[in-house]
PDB file of C-alpha atoms in Angstrom:
ATOM      1  CA  UNK A   1      31.537 -11.668  -4.708  1.00  0.00           C
ATOM      2  CA  UNK A   2      28.985 -11.032  -1.705  1.00  0.00           C
ATOM      3  CA  UNK A   3      29.703 -12.963   1.833  1.00  0.00           C
ATOM      4  CA  UNK A   4      26.618 -13.293   4.235  1.00  0.00           C
ATOM      5  CA  UNK A   5      27.576 -13.012   7.592  1.00  0.00           C
ATOM      6  CA  UNK A   6      27.926 -17.260   8.326  1.00  0.00           C
ATOM      7  CA  UNK A   7      31.155 -16.022   5.441  1.00  0.00           C
ATOM      8  CA  UNK A   8      33.002 -13.456   7.479  1.00  0.00           C
ATOM      9  CA  UNK A   9      32.729 -16.004  10.626  1.00  0.00           C
ATOM     10  CA  UNK A  10      33.950 -18.772   9.134  1.00  0.00           C
ATOM     11  CA  UNK A  11      36.798 -16.524   7.641  1.00  0.00           C
ATOM     12  CA  UNK A  12      37.633 -15.316  10.588  1.00  0.00           C
ATOM     13  CA  UNK A  13      37.933 -18.734  12.198  1.00  0.00           C
ATOM     14  CA  UNK A  14      34.992 -18.082  14.879  1.00  0.00           C
ATOM     15  CA  UNK A  15      32.824 -20.498  15.987  1.00  0.00           C
ATOM     16  CA  UNK A  16      29.425 -19.437  14.785  1.00  0.00           C
ATOM     17  CA  UNK A  17      28.340 -15.533  14.361  1.00  0.00           C
ATOM     18  CA  UNK A  18      27.561 -15.148  18.638  1.00  0.00           C
ATOM     19  CA  UNK A  19      31.312 -15.936  19.238  1.00  0.00           C
ATOM     20  CA  UNK A  20      32.141 -13.835  15.985  1.00  0.00           C
ATOM     21  CA  UNK A  21      33.779 -10.146  17.531  1.00  0.00           C
ATOM     22  CA  UNK A  22      33.274  -8.458  13.494  1.00  0.00           C
ATOM     23  CA  UNK A  23      29.495  -9.667  13.839  1.00  0.00           C
ATOM     24  CA  UNK A  24      29.333  -8.322  16.594  1.00  0.00           C
ATOM     25  CA  UNK A  25      30.485  -5.037  16.169  1.00  0.00           C
ATOM     26  CA  UNK A  26      28.421  -4.387  13.222  1.00  0.00           C
ATOM     27  CA  UNK A  27      25.375  -5.999  15.146  1.00  0.00           C
ATOM     28  CA  UNK A  28      25.827  -2.933  17.716  1.00  0.00           C
ATOM     29  CA  UNK A  29      27.204  -0.437  14.075  1.00  0.00           C
ATOM     30  CA  UNK A  30      23.745  -1.412  12.957  1.00  0.00           C
ATOM     31  CA  UNK A  31      22.043  -0.514  16.013  1.00  0.00           C
ATOM     32  CA  UNK A  32      23.533   2.801  17.622  1.00  0.00           C
ATOM     33  CA  UNK A  33      22.787   3.452  13.700  1.00  0.00           C
ATOM     34  CA  UNK A  34      18.978   3.401  13.735  1.00  0.00           C
ATOM     35  CA  UNK A  35      18.303   4.669  17.618  1.00  0.00           C
ATOM     36  CA  UNK A  36      20.731   7.997  15.978  1.00  0.00           C
ATOM     37  CA  UNK A  37      18.109   8.308  13.420  1.00  0.00           C
ATOM     38  CA  UNK A  38      15.403   7.651  15.529  1.00  0.00           C
ATOM     39  CA  UNK A  39      16.526  10.672  17.339  1.00  0.00           C
ATOM     40  CA  UNK A  40      16.658  13.016  14.455  1.00  0.00           C
ATOM     41  CA  UNK A  41      13.654  11.985  13.330  1.00  0.00           C
ATOM     42  CA  UNK A  42      12.548  12.775  16.734  1.00  0.00           C
ATOM     43  CA  UNK A  43      14.237  16.307  16.896  1.00  0.00           C
ATOM     44  CA  UNK A  44      13.002  17.283  13.552  1.00  0.00           C
ATOM     45  CA  UNK A  45       9.357  16.717  14.781  1.00  0.00           C
ATOM     46  CA  UNK A  46      10.190  18.715  18.280  1.00  0.00           C
ATOM     47  CA  UNK A  47      11.251  21.532  15.759  1.00  0.00           C
ATOM     48  CA  UNK A  48       8.667  21.402  13.881  1.00  0.00           C
ATOM     49  CA  UNK A  49       5.877  21.776  16.587  1.00  0.00           C
ATOM     50  CA  UNK A  50       8.382  24.254  18.427  1.00  0.00           C
ATOM     51  CA  UNK A  51       8.421  26.335  14.627  1.00  0.00           C
ATOM     52  CA  UNK A  52       4.523  25.717  14.078  1.00  0.00           C
ATOM     53  CA  UNK A  53       3.925  27.345  17.353  1.00  0.00           C
ATOM     54  CA  UNK A  54       6.250  30.015  16.142  1.00  0.00           C
ATOM     55  CA  UNK A  55       4.361  30.759  13.465  1.00  0.00           C
ATOM     56  CA  UNK A  56       0.936  30.360  14.862  1.00  0.00           C
ATOM     57  CA  UNK A  57       2.053  33.352  17.656  1.00  0.00           C
ATOM     58  CA  UNK A  58       3.031  35.586  14.324  1.00  0.00           C
ATOM     59  CA  UNK A  59       0.201  35.623  12.967  1.00  0.00           C
ATOM     60  CA  UNK A  60      -0.594  39.743  12.454  1.00  0.00           C
ATOM     61  CA  UNK A  61       2.802  40.003  11.665  1.00  0.00           C
ATOM     62  CA  UNK A  62       3.753  41.810   8.199  1.00  0.00           C
ATOM     63  CA  UNK A  63       6.283  38.405   7.585  1.00  0.00           C
ATOM     64  CA  UNK A  64       4.333  35.248   8.822  1.00  0.00           C
ATOM     65  CA  UNK A  65       3.602  34.559   5.818  1.00  0.00           C
ATOM     66  CA  UNK A  66       7.426  34.169   5.013  1.00  0.00           C
ATOM     67  CA  UNK A  67       8.341  32.674   8.299  1.00  0.00           C
ATOM     68  CA  UNK A  68       4.470  30.694   8.383  1.00  0.00           C
ATOM     69  CA  UNK A  69       5.771  28.750   5.035  1.00  0.00           C
ATOM     70  CA  UNK A  70       8.303  27.388   5.839  1.00  0.00           C
ATOM     71  CA  UNK A  71       7.296  26.020   8.876  1.00  0.00           C
ATOM     72  CA  UNK A  72       4.304  24.695   7.894  1.00  0.00           C
ATOM     73  CA  UNK A  73       6.440  21.897   5.181  1.00  0.00           C
ATOM     74  CA  UNK A  74       7.500  20.749   8.690  1.00  0.00           C
ATOM     75  CA  UNK A  75       4.432  19.959   9.895  1.00  0.00           C
ATOM     76  CA  UNK A  76       3.030  18.503   6.362  1.00  0.00           C
ATOM     77  CA  UNK A  77       6.832  16.403   6.057  1.00  0.00           C
ATOM     78  CA  UNK A  78       5.664  14.765  10.191  1.00  0.00           C
ATOM     79  CA  UNK A  79       2.023  14.452   8.893  1.00  0.00           C
ATOM     80  CA  UNK A  80       3.661  12.736   5.610  1.00  0.00           C
ATOM     81  CA  UNK A  81       6.614  10.302   7.194  1.00  0.00           C
ATOM     82  CA  UNK A  82       3.371   9.287   9.707  1.00  0.00           C
ATOM     83  CA  UNK A  83       1.928   8.341   6.563  1.00  0.00           C
ATOM     84  CA  UNK A  84       3.575   6.091   5.565  1.00  0.00           C
ATOM     85  CA  UNK A  85       4.625   4.662   7.583  1.00  0.00           C
ATOM     86  CA  UNK A  86       1.594   3.457   8.438  1.00  0.00           C
ATOM     87  CA  UNK A  87       0.582   2.250   4.491  1.00  0.00           C
ATOM     88  CA  UNK A  88       4.557   0.211   4.962  1.00  0.00           C
ATOM     89  CA  UNK A  89       2.329  -1.678   7.410  1.00  0.00           C
ATOM     90  CA  UNK A  90      -1.315  -1.618   5.794  1.00  0.00           C
ATOM     91  CA  UNK A  91      -1.744  -5.171   4.686  1.00  0.00           C
ATOM     92  CA  UNK A  92      -4.328  -6.701   2.242  1.00  0.00           C
ATOM     93  CA  UNK A  93      -7.101  -9.390   1.851  1.00  0.00           C
ATOM     94  CA  UNK A  94      -4.503 -11.727   1.641  1.00  0.00           C
ATOM     95  CA  UNK A  95      -3.048 -10.622   5.011  1.00  0.00           C
ATOM     96  CA  UNK A  96       0.158  -9.901   2.685  1.00  0.00           C
ATOM     97  CA  UNK A  97       2.088  -6.639   2.496  1.00  0.00           C
ATOM     98  CA  UNK A  98      -0.155  -3.930   0.865  1.00  0.00           C
ATOM     99  CA  UNK A  99       3.380  -2.770  -0.057  1.00  0.00           C
ATOM    100  CA  UNK A 100       5.629  -5.166  -0.624  1.00  0.00           C
ATOM    101  CA  UNK A 101       8.327  -3.708  -3.784  1.00  0.00           C
ATOM    102  CA  UNK A 102      10.272  -0.797  -4.228  1.00  0.00           C
ATOM    103  CA  UNK A 103       8.623   0.416  -7.527  1.00  0.00           C
ATOM    104  CA  UNK A 104       5.666   1.096  -5.772  1.00  0.00           C
ATOM    105  CA  UNK A 105       6.560   3.862  -4.149  1.00  0.00           C
ATOM    106  CA  UNK A 106       6.035   5.314  -7.535  1.00  0.00           C
ATOM    107  CA  UNK A 107       2.482   5.186  -6.721  1.00  0.00           C
ATOM    108  CA  UNK A 108       3.769   7.401  -3.372  1.00  0.00           C
ATOM    109  CA  UNK A 109       5.453   9.861  -5.919  1.00  0.00           C
ATOM    110  CA  UNK A 110       2.270   9.798  -7.751  1.00  0.00           C
ATOM    111  CA  UNK A 111      -0.601  10.580  -5.766  1.00  0.00           C
ATOM    112  CA  UNK A 112       2.440  13.672  -3.754  1.00  0.00           C
ATOM    113  CA  UNK A 113       2.576  15.599  -7.534  1.00  0.00           C
ATOM    114  CA  UNK A 114      -1.327  14.813  -7.770  1.00  0.00           C
ATOM    115  CA  UNK A 115      -1.858  17.098  -5.122  1.00  0.00           C
ATOM    116  CA  UNK A 116       1.224  19.061  -5.509  1.00  0.00           C
ATOM    117  CA  UNK A 117       2.356  18.413  -2.031  1.00  0.00           C
ATOM    118  CA  UNK A 118       5.434  18.321  -0.876  1.00  0.00           C
ATOM    119  CA  UNK A 119       6.536  17.224  -5.675  1.00  0.00           C
ATOM    120  CA  UNK A 120       6.366  19.017  -8.676  1.00  0.00           C
ATOM    121  CA  UNK A 121       5.312  16.285 -11.153  1.00  0.00           C
ATOM    122  CA  UNK A 122       8.472  14.717 -12.934  1.00  0.00           C
ATOM    123  CA  UNK A 123      10.452  16.169 -10.147  1.00  0.00           C
ATOM    124  CA  UNK A 124      12.390  12.643  -9.758  1.00  0.00           C
ATOM    125  CA  UNK A 125      14.984  14.508  -7.787  1.00  0.00           C
ATOM    126  CA  UNK A 126      12.918  16.226  -6.082  1.00  0.00           C
ATOM    127  CA  UNK A 127      10.897  13.764  -4.287  1.00  0.00           C
ATOM    128  CA  UNK A 128      14.167  11.940  -3.805  1.00  0.00           C
ATOM    129  CA  UNK A 129      15.583  14.354  -1.835  1.00  0.00           C
ATOM    130  CA  UNK A 130      11.729  14.660  -0.394  1.00  0.00           C
ATOM    131  CA  UNK A 131      12.162  10.870   0.873  1.00  0.00           C
ATOM    132  CA  UNK A 132      15.009  11.067   2.089  1.00  0.00           C
ATOM    133  CA  UNK A 133      13.944  13.598   4.988  1.00  0.00           C
ATOM    134  CA  UNK A 134      10.569  11.663   5.394  1.00  0.00           C
ATOM    135  CA  UNK A 135      11.235   8.313   4.481  1.00  0.00           C
ATOM    136  CA  UNK A 136      10.841   6.587   8.087  1.00  0.00           C
ATOM    137  CA  UNK A 137      13.659   5.032  10.256  1.00  0.00           C
ATOM    138  CA  UNK A 138      14.111   1.056   9.719  1.00  0.00           C
ATOM    139  CA  UNK A 139      10.913   1.304   7.164  1.00  0.00           C
ATOM    140  CA  UNK A 140      10.687  -1.680   5.390  1.00  0.00           C
ATOM    141  CA  UNK A 141      10.375  -1.050   1.455  1.00  0.00           C
ATOM    142  CA  UNK A 142      13.794   1.863   1.523  1.00  0.00           C
ATOM    143  CA  UNK A 143      12.868   4.630  -1.606  1.00  0.00           C
ATOM    144  CA  UNK A 144      15.414   3.362  -4.800  1.00  0.00           C
ATOM    145  CA  UNK A 145      15.462   6.275  -7.255  1.00  0.00           C
ATOM    146  CA  UNK A 146      15.938   3.813 -10.169  1.00  0.00           C
ATOM    147  CA  UNK A 147      13.349   2.434  -9.703  1.00  0.00           C
ATOM    148  CA  UNK A 148      11.253   5.415 -10.186  1.00  0.00           C
ATOM    149  CA  UNK A 149      12.821   6.098 -12.944  1.00  0.00           C
ATOM    150  CA  UNK A 150      11.091   2.899 -14.075  1.00  0.00           C
ATOM    151  CA  UNK A 151       7.928   5.193 -14.341  1.00  0.00           C
ATOM    152  CA  UNK A 152       9.069   6.773 -17.324  1.00  0.00           C
ATOM    153  CA  UNK A 153       8.851   3.006 -18.426  1.00  0.00           C
ATOM    154  CA  UNK A 154       4.957   2.876 -17.560  1.00  0.00           C
ATOM    155  CA  UNK A 155       1.700   3.886 -18.061  1.00  0.00           C
ATOM    156  CA  UNK A 156       1.783   5.722 -14.328  1.00  0.00           C
ATOM    157  CA  UNK A 157       3.277   8.916 -15.626  1.00  0.00           C
ATOM    158  CA  UNK A 158      -0.205   9.437 -15.606  1.00  0.00           C
ATOM    159  CA  UNK A 159      -2.556  11.772 -13.614  1.00  0.00           C
ATOM    160  CA  UNK A 160      -3.856   8.727 -10.814  1.00  0.00           C
ATOM    161  CA  UNK A 161      -7.170   9.387 -11.350  1.00  0.00           C
ATOM    162  CA  UNK A 162      -6.081   8.076 -14.781  1.00  0.00           C
ATOM    163  CA  UNK A 163      -4.895   4.887 -14.481  1.00  0.00           C
ATOM    164  CA  UNK A 164      -6.002   1.927 -16.656  1.00  0.00           C
ATOM    165  CA  UNK A 165      -3.948  -1.289 -16.575  1.00  0.00           C
ATOM    166  CA  UNK A 166      -2.223  -1.457 -20.081  1.00  0.00           C
ATOM    167  CA  UNK A 167      -1.263  -4.556 -20.933  1.00  0.00           C
ATOM    168  CA  UNK A 168       1.485  -3.581 -23.188  1.00  0.00           C
ATOM    169  CA  UNK A 169       3.259  -2.678 -19.596  1.00  0.00           C
ATOM    170  CA  UNK A 170       1.943  -5.380 -17.768  1.00  0.00           C
ATOM    171  CA  UNK A 171       2.293  -8.709 -18.852  1.00  0.00           C
ATOM    172  CA  UNK A 172      -0.704 -10.275 -15.467  1.00  0.00           C
ATOM    173  CA  UNK A 173      -3.191  -7.789 -14.048  1.00  0.00           C
ATOM    174  CA  UNK A 174      -1.750  -8.338 -10.209  1.00  0.00           C
ATOM    175  CA  UNK A 175       1.600  -5.681 -10.388  1.00  0.00           C
ATOM    176  CA  UNK A 176      -0.650  -3.598 -11.450  1.00  0.00           C
ATOM    177  CA  UNK A 177      -3.689  -3.783  -9.400  1.00  0.00           C
ATOM    178  CA  UNK A 178      -1.497  -3.798  -6.218  1.00  0.00           C
ATOM    179  CA  UNK A 179       0.566  -0.593  -7.615  1.00  0.00           C
ATOM    180  CA  UNK A 180      -3.207   0.759  -7.945  1.00  0.00           C
ATOM    181  CA  UNK A 181      -4.177  -0.081  -3.564  1.00  0.00           C
ATOM    182  CA  UNK A 182      -0.853   1.649  -3.023  1.00  0.00           C
ATOM    183  CA  UNK A 183      -1.734   4.552  -4.559  1.00  0.00           C
ATOM    184  CA  UNK A 184      -5.481   4.495  -3.424  1.00  0.00           C
ATOM    185  CA  UNK A 185      -4.606   3.473   0.123  1.00  0.00           C
ATOM    186  CA  UNK A 186      -2.153   6.165   0.541  1.00  0.00           C
ATOM    187  CA  UNK A 187      -4.351   8.964  -0.382  1.00  0.00           C
ATOM    188  CA  UNK A 188      -6.968   7.552   2.053  1.00  0.00           C
ATOM    189  CA  UNK A 189      -4.122   8.077   4.345  1.00  0.00           C
ATOM    190  CA  UNK A 190      -2.957  11.180   3.868  1.00  0.00           C
ATOM    191  CA  UNK A 191      -7.207  12.758   3.452  1.00  0.00           C
ATOM    192  CA  UNK A 192      -7.589  11.401   6.785  1.00  0.00           C
ATOM    193  CA  UNK A 193      -4.660  13.672   8.231  1.00  0.00           C
ATOM    194  CA  UNK A 194      -6.171  17.078   6.035  1.00  0.00           C
ATOM    195  CA  UNK A 195      -4.168  16.574   3.606  1.00  0.00           C
TER     196      UNK A 195
END
């Protein structure tokens, strides 16, 4: 059984959500969590930049490649986070959000797997770990591993360039076209950032 904030307030005998001590504590807690996540992401970005500078200054050192590779990953993850944040705000020609369903994370996964960028083909768990590191704070469409794994039931397991509409997978063309639009735009955003 699920309760809304109004149901909880009613059960506690509150005179509305604005006067409910439980609701105000929950709202404050959520705000603190969002602020903490934002501070963590900012700290990770700063650390990535510092390590990138250190890696650049160590180019003459024999072990520089061993040091620079993980540092480059941090910079790449910052770029991926920025691209995903921008993708979440993109709108189509009708004014609707381009990214509107959890299943559309499949397009993000497919583009990254095709580019061999931080994730291998068919490595759904690896992609999940990556997303938990790069998912923007307050992401409008949060990632779901179960929604990603639905890709095995579709034609989206093929490389993006070989996607085709197949009526056996889709009842209408619109979901396919929306998935292609998300993949296309994400690839454009990555290219604009040099990835």
